[in-house]
XYZ file of C-alpha atoms in Angstrom:
514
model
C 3.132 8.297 30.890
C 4.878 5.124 29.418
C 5.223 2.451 31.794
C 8.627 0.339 31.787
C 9.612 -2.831 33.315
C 12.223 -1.852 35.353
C 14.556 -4.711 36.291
C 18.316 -5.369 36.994
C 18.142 -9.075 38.073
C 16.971 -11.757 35.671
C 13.073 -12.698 36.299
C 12.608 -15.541 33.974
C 11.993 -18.797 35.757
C 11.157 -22.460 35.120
C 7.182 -21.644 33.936
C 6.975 -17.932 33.294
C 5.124 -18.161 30.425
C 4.026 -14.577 30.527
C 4.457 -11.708 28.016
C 6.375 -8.407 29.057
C 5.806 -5.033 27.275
C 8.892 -2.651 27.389
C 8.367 0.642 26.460
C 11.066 3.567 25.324
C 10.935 6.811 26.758
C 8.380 9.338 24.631
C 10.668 12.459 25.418
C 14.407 10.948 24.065
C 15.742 12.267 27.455
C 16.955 8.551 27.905
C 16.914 5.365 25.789
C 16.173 2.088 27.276
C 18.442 -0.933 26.982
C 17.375 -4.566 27.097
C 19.507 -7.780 27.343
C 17.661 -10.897 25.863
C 17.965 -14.411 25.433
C 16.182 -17.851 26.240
C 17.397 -17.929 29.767
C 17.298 -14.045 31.055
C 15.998 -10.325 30.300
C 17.562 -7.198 31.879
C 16.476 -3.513 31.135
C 18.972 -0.756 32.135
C 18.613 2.944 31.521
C 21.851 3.325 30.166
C 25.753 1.211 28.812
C 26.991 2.181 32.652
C 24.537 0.190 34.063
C 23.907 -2.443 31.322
C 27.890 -3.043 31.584
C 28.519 -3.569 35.158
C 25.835 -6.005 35.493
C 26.782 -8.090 32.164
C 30.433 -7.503 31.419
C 31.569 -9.870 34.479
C 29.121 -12.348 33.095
C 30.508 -12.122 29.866
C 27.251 -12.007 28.076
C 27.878 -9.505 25.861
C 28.792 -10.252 22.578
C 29.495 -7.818 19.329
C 27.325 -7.551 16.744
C 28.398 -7.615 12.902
C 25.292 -6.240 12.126
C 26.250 -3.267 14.527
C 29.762 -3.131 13.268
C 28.240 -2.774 9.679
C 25.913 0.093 10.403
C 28.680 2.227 12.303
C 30.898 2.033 9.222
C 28.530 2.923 6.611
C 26.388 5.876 8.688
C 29.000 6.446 12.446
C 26.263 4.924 14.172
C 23.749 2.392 14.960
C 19.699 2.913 14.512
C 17.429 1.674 16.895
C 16.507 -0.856 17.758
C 20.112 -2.186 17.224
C 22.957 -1.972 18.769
C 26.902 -2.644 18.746
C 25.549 -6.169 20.405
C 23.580 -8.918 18.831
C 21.954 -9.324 22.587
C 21.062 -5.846 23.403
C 18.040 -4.074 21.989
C 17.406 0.140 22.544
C 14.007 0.780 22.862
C 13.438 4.631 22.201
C 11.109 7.352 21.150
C 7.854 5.483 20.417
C 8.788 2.422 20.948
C 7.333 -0.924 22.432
C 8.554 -4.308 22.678
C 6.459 -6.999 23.381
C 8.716 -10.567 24.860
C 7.054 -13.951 24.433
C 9.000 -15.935 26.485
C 7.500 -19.009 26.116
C 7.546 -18.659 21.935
C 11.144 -17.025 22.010
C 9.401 -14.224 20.317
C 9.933 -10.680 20.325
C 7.547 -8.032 18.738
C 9.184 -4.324 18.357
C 6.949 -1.672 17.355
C 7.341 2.148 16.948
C 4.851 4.514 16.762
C 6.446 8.002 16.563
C 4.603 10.780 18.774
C 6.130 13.858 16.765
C 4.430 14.009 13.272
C 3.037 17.315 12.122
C -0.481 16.057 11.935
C 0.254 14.749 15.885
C 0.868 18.994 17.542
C -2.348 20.488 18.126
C -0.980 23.228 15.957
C -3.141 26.066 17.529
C -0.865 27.544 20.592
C 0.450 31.013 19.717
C 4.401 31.813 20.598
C 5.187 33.744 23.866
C 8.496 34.471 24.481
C 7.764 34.457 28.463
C 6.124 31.087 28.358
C 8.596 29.675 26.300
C 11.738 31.224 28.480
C 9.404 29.936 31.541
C 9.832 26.364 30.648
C 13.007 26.537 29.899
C 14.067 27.564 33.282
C 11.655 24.845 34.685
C 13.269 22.401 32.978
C 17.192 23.188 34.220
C 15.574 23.957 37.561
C 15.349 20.150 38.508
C 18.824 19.666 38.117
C 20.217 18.434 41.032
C 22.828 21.383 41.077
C 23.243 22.135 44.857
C 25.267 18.834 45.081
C 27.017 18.418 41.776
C 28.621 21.056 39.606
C 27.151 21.298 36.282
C 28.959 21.936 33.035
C 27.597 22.953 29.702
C 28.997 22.249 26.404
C 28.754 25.660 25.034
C 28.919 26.620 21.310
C 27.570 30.354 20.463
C 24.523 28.682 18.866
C 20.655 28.980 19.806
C 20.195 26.048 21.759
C 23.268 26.148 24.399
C 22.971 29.929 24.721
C 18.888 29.497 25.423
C 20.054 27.061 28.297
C 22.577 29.665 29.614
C 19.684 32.247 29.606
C 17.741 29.462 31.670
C 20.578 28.831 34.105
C 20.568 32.301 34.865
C 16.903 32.613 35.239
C 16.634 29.775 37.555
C 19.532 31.070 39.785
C 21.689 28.226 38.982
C 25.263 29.723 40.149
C 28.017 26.336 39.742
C 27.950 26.848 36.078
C 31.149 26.133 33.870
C 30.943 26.743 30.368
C 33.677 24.571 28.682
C 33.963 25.777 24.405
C 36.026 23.458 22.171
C 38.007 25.298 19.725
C 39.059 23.351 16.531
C 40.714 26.412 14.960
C 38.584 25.270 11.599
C 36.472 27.073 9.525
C 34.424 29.360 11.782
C 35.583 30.020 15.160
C 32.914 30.670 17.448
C 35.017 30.498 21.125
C 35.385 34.141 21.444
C 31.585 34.750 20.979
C 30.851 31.889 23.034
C 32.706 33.266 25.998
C 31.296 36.756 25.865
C 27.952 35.196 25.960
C 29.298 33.191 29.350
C 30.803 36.200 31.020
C 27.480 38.012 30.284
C 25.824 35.536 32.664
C 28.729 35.746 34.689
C 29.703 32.194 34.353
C 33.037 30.551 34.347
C 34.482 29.814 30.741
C 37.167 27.509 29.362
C 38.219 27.428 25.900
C 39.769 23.962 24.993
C 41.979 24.515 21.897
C 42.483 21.417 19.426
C 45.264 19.220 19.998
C 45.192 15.915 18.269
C 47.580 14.204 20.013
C 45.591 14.975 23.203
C 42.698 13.949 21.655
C 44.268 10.724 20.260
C 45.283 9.701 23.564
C 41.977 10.773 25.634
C 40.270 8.711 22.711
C 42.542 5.379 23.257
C 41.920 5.964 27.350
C 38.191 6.061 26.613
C 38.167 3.299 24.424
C 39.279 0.958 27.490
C 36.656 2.084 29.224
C 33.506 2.577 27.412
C 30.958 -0.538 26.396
C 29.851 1.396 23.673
C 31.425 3.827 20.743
C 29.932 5.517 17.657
C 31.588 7.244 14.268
C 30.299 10.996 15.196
C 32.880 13.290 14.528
C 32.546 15.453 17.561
C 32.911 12.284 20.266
C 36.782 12.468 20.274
C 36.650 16.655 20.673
C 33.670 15.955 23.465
C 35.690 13.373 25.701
C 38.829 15.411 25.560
C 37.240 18.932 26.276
C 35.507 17.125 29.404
C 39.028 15.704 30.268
C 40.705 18.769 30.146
C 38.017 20.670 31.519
C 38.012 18.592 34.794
C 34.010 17.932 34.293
C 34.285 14.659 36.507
C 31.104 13.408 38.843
C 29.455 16.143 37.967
C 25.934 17.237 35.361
C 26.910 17.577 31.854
C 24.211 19.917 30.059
C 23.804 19.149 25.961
C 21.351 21.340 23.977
C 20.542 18.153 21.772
C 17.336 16.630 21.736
C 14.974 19.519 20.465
C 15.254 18.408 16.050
C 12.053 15.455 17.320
C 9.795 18.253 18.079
C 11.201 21.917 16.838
C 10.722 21.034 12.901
C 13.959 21.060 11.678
C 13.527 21.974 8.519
C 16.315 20.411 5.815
C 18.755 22.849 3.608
C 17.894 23.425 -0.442
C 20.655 21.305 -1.067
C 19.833 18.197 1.336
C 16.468 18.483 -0.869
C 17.964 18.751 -4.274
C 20.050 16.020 -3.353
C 17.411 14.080 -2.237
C 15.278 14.704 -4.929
C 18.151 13.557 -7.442
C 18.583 10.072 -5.409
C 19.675 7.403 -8.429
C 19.198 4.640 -5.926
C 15.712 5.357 -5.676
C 15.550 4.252 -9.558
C 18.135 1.866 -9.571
C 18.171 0.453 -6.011
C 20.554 -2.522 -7.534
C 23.613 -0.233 -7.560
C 23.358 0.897 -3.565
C 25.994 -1.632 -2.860
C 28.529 -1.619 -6.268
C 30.956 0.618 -5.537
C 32.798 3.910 -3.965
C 32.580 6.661 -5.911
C 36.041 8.131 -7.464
C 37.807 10.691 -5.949
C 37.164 13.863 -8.244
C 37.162 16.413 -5.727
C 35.936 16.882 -2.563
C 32.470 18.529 -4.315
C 32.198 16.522 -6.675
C 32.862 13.134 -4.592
C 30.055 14.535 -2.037
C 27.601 14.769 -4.798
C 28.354 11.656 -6.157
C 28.108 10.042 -2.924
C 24.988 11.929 -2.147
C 22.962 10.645 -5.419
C 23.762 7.496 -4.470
C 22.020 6.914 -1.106
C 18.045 6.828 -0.028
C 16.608 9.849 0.774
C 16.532 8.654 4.527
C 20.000 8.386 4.368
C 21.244 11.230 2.916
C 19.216 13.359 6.138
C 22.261 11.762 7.866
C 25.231 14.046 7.666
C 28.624 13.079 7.253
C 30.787 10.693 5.476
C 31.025 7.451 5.494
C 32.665 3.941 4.497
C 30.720 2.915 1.238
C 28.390 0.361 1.018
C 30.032 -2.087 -1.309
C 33.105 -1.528 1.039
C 31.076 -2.667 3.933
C 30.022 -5.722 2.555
C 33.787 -6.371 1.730
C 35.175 -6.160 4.864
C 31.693 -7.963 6.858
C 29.923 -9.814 3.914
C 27.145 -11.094 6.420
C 23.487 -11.179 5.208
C 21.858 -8.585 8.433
C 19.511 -5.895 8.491
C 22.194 -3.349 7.318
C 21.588 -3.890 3.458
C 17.536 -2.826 3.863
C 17.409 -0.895 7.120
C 17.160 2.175 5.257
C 15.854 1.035 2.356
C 13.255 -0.097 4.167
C 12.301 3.209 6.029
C 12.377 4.688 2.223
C 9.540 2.259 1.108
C 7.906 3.191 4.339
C 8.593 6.581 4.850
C 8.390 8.504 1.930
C 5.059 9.897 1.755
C 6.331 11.376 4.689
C 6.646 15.476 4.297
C 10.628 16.174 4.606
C 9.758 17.911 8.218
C 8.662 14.741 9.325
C 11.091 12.689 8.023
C 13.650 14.720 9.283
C 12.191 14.910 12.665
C 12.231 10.581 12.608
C 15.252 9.752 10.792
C 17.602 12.496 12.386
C 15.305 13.115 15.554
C 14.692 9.933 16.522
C 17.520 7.563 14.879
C 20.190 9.561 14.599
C 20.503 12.216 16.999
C 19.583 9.814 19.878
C 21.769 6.870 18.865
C 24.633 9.153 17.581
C 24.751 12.551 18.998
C 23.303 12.444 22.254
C 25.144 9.082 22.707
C 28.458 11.036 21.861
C 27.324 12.961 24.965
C 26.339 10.400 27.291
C 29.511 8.171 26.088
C 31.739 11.212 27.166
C 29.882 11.909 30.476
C 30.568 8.100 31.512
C 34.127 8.406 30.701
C 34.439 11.314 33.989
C 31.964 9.642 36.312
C 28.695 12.229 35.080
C 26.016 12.113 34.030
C 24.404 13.969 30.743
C 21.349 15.496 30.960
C 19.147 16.971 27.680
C 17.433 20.041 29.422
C 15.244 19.991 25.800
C 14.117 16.737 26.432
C 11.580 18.176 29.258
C 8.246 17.230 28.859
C 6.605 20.527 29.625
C 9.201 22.099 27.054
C 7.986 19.382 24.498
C 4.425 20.068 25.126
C 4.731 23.918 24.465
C 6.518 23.987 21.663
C 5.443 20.816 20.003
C 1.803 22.156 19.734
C 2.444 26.104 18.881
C 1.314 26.901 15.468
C 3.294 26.012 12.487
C 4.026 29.426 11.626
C 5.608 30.117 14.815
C 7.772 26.613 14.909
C 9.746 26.891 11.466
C 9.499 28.448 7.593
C 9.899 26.298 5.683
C 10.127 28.027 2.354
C 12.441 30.146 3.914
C 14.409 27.350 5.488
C 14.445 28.697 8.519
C 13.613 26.526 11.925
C 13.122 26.898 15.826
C 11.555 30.207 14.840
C 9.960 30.366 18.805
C 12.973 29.788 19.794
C 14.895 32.608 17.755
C 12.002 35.517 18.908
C 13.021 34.700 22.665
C 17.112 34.626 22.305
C 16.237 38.253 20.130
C 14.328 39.831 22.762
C 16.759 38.565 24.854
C 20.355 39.990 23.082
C 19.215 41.562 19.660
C 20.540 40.379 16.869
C 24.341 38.252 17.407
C 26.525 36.559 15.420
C 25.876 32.682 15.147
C 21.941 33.085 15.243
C 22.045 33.188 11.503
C 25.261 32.135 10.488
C 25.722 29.038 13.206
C 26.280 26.186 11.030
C 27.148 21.818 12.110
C 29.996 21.616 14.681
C 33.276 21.908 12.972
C 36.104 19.445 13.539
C 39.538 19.343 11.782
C 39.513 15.878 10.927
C 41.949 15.573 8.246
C 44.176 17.056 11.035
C 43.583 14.727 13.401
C 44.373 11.817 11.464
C 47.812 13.642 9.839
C 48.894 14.050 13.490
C 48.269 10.213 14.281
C 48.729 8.667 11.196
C 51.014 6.475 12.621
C 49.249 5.466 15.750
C 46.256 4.861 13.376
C 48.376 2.640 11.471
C 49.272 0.749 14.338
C 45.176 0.382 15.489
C 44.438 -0.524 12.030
C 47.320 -3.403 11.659
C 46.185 -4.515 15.044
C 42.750 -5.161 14.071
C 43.498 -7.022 10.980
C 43.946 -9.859 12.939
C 40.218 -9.739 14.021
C 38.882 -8.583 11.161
C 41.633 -9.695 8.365
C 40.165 -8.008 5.223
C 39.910 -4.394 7.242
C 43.350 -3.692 5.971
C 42.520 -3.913 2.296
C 39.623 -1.660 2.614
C 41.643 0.860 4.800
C 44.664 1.362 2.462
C 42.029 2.511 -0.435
C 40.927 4.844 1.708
C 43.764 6.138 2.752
C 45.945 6.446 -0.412
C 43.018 9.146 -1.141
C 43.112 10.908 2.254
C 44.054 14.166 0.131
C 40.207 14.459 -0.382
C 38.310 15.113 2.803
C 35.318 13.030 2.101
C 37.586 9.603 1.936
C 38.509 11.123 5.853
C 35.478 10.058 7.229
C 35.530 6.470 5.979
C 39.087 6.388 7.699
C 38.137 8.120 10.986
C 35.556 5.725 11.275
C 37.444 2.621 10.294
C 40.127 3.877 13.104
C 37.268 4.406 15.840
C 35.829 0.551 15.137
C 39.675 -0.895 15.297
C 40.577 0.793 18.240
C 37.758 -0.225 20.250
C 37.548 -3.602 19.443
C 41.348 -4.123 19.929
C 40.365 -3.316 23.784
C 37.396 -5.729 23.739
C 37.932 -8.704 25.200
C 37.994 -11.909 23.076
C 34.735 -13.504 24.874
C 32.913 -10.377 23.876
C 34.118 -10.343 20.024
C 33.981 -14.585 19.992
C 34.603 -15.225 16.386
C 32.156 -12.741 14.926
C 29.674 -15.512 14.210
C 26.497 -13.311 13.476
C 24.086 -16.112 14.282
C 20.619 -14.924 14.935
C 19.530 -13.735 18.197
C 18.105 -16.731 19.989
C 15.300 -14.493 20.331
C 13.036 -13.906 16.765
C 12.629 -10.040 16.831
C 9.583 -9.154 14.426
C 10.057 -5.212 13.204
C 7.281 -2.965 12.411
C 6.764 0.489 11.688
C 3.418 2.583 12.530
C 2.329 6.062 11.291
């Protein structure tokens, strides 16, 4: 068990010349925030806290480096942040203070590896529905109602099948329906009424969304790029989830082996930066069609990040807009050099496990559970869940020439329904972006004129993107652009200062360990 130094007051005083290890949390089931400088050091389980002891101080201040990294990939890795004062510690991770050398030492050492499981447990679909139930049975649902964000997927429909098991009976399924590509709502409420469970369906509406988002953004210390966080805070809205549990079925890709597609490997595999790393900062690729933009974009990123999905602002657009010399031009550069003996299971399992899905999409979650007053909880992030699954077999955790992953986890739902729908054919989450921003386009306009006057050269960079909105991959680079404006035009000017990315007064020393 990983010890932390808990704290919410500010210990340093005139001759503590003592080092501190901080350590993450080994499960993901919550990251670990500390504030550092030469005079004070606070660690805080989550923004809610970090923010209502620091905002009134006015300590926090924005990082470019963070603004940089949620442009180019809709989120920040560990261990930054969207502050040049706050660090997040999380899977695997130490950090070791030196007050008295204003030194900090930040380590990882990632638990999850193949070669880490035990690899010798055999799948049992009792076991495995057993500690699933144990793990939503600690939920402290007597006194708060819990919701679940339900698609008709494998992971949320195992945690209804837990609910159920562990007699759990304040359930409310809430569905978001983008009315995009694949609709999954009806399925998803079939499988709620089969447990008996209330069900809402919350239908798209942009211009609901648009002004949930710009109520949010008042609020929240923190934002990211993912798609899904405007859909998540507006189906929690409208679904009246306040003070209550919020139940997300992220957490499980650290452990599961989630095993990439045949084209995230081809695409990979065809990676011209990897020759001609000089050219990862150049340029944005033309806008030949959606496909062919996608590829295009695609060959020209690291391996590590094209396991990231979406898309983003380029690189060389970026640097326009914050030309500062930070950690964002090798971050993932680095992790390539470091990283890519790495089998693409395990890289997978680090870059999207433990980067990206904690810092991005179970943030989305946790940043949308502030906004009512709850709290998310990541039932997959149990320890005993972990522990079972982490060391079956590989043959019984994924295939991978077959591309097929959570295979444990597929035997129990079958056993459980037969054969339904979105088991095979449940793809990412779906969300009609290029609707979104043709609903608000001029509201966007507005956030994006607005923070021109903080960040002057934004402009420039948005109006290329947007005289090419016609091709959905130059939508992503302008949803993210709009996110970034219209939170920091709600920021207040102590926290934003003058965008001076000094170093921390801190020296933070990065290494990896495998």
């Amino acid at each position: 068990m990983n010890k932390l130094y808990e704290i919410n007051e500010f210990p340093y005083g005139d001759g503590d010349n003592r080092s501190i290890i901080i350590y993450g949390d080994n499960l993901g089931a919550k990251d670990v925030f500390v504030y550092l400088d030469k005079e004070c050091l606070g660690v805080f389980d989550s923004w809610k806290s970090l923010e209502a002891e620091l905002k009134s101080k006015s300590k926090l201040k924005v990082s470019v480096m963070g603004c940089q990294f949620l442009l180019g990939y809709g989120f920040v890795p560990p261990p930054f942040t969207l502050y040049r004062n706050v660090i997040r510690l999380t899977i695997g991770d130490k950090l070791t203070i030196e007050k008295f050398k204003n030194k900090a030492f930040y380590e990882v050492d990632f638990p999850y590896l193949s070669n880490k499981s035990m690899n010798k447990q055999h799948s049992s679909n009792n076991e495995l529905k057993k500690v699933l139930t144990d793990a939503v049975s600690v939920l402290d649902h007597e006194k708060r109602d819990i919701y679940i964000m339900q698609s008709s997927g494998k992971d949320s429909t195992a945690l209804m099948l837990a609910l159920k098991e562990a007699q759990i009976k304040n359930v409310n399924a809430i569905t978001y329906n983008p009315n995009y590509r694949e609709n999954e709502a009806s399925d998803a409420k079939a499988i709620a009424k089969s447990f008996n469970y209330n069900h809402t369906i919350i239908n798209a509406d942009p211009l609901g969304e648009y002004d949930s988002f710009i109520r949010f953004c008042e609020k929240s210390p923190a934002i990211n790029g993912d798609y899904a966080l405007i859909s998540y805070i507006y189906s929690l809205e409208k679904g009246k989830a306040e003070k209550g549990i919020v139940i997300d079925g992220m957490g499980n890709d650290i452990y599961m082996g989630h095993i990439p597609s045949k084209l995230e490997s081809r695409l990979k595999q065809y990676s011209i930066i990897k020759l001609f790393p000089f050219l990862w900062d150049k340029f944005e690729v033309p806008p030949l069609g959606t496909k062919m933009s996608y590829a295009l974009k695609s060959f020209m990123m690291y391996p590590t990040e094209r396991v990231i999905s979406g898309s983003h602002v380029s690189h060389s657009n970026v640097l326009d807009i914050f030309p500062h010399q930070t950690q964002y031009r090798s971050f993932f550069k680095s992790l390539y050099i470091n990283y890519k003996r790495l089998s693409e299971v395990d890289l997978r399992a680090y870059v999207r496990g433990r980067l990206f899905d904690t810092a991005c999409c179970m943030e989305k979650a946790r940043l949308a559970a502030f906004n009512q007053d709850s709290e998310a909880i990541f039932p997959f992030t149990n320890g005993s869940i972990i522990q079972y699954y982490f060391n079956l077999r590989e043959e019984d955790r994924y295939d991978y020439n077959k591309r097929t992953n959570k295979l444990a986890l597929r035997r129990l739902l079958n056993a459980e329904f037969g054969e339904f729908k979105y088991l095979k054919e449940k793809g990412s989450f779906r969300y009609d972006i290029m609707s979104f921003i043709k609903a608000n386009q001029n509201n966007i306009l507005k956030e994006i004129n607005t923070a021109s006057s903080i960040i002057p050269s934004i402009n420039r960079v948005f109006k290329y993107y947007w005289n090419r909105k016609e091709n959905y991959v130059f939508n992503g680079p302008i949803h993210h652009l709009f996110v970034l404006s219209a939170w920091l035009n709600r920021r207040d000017s102590s926290v934003i200062g003058s965008f001076d990315q000094s170093l921390p007064e801190f020296e933070l020393d990065i290494s990896f360990k495998f």
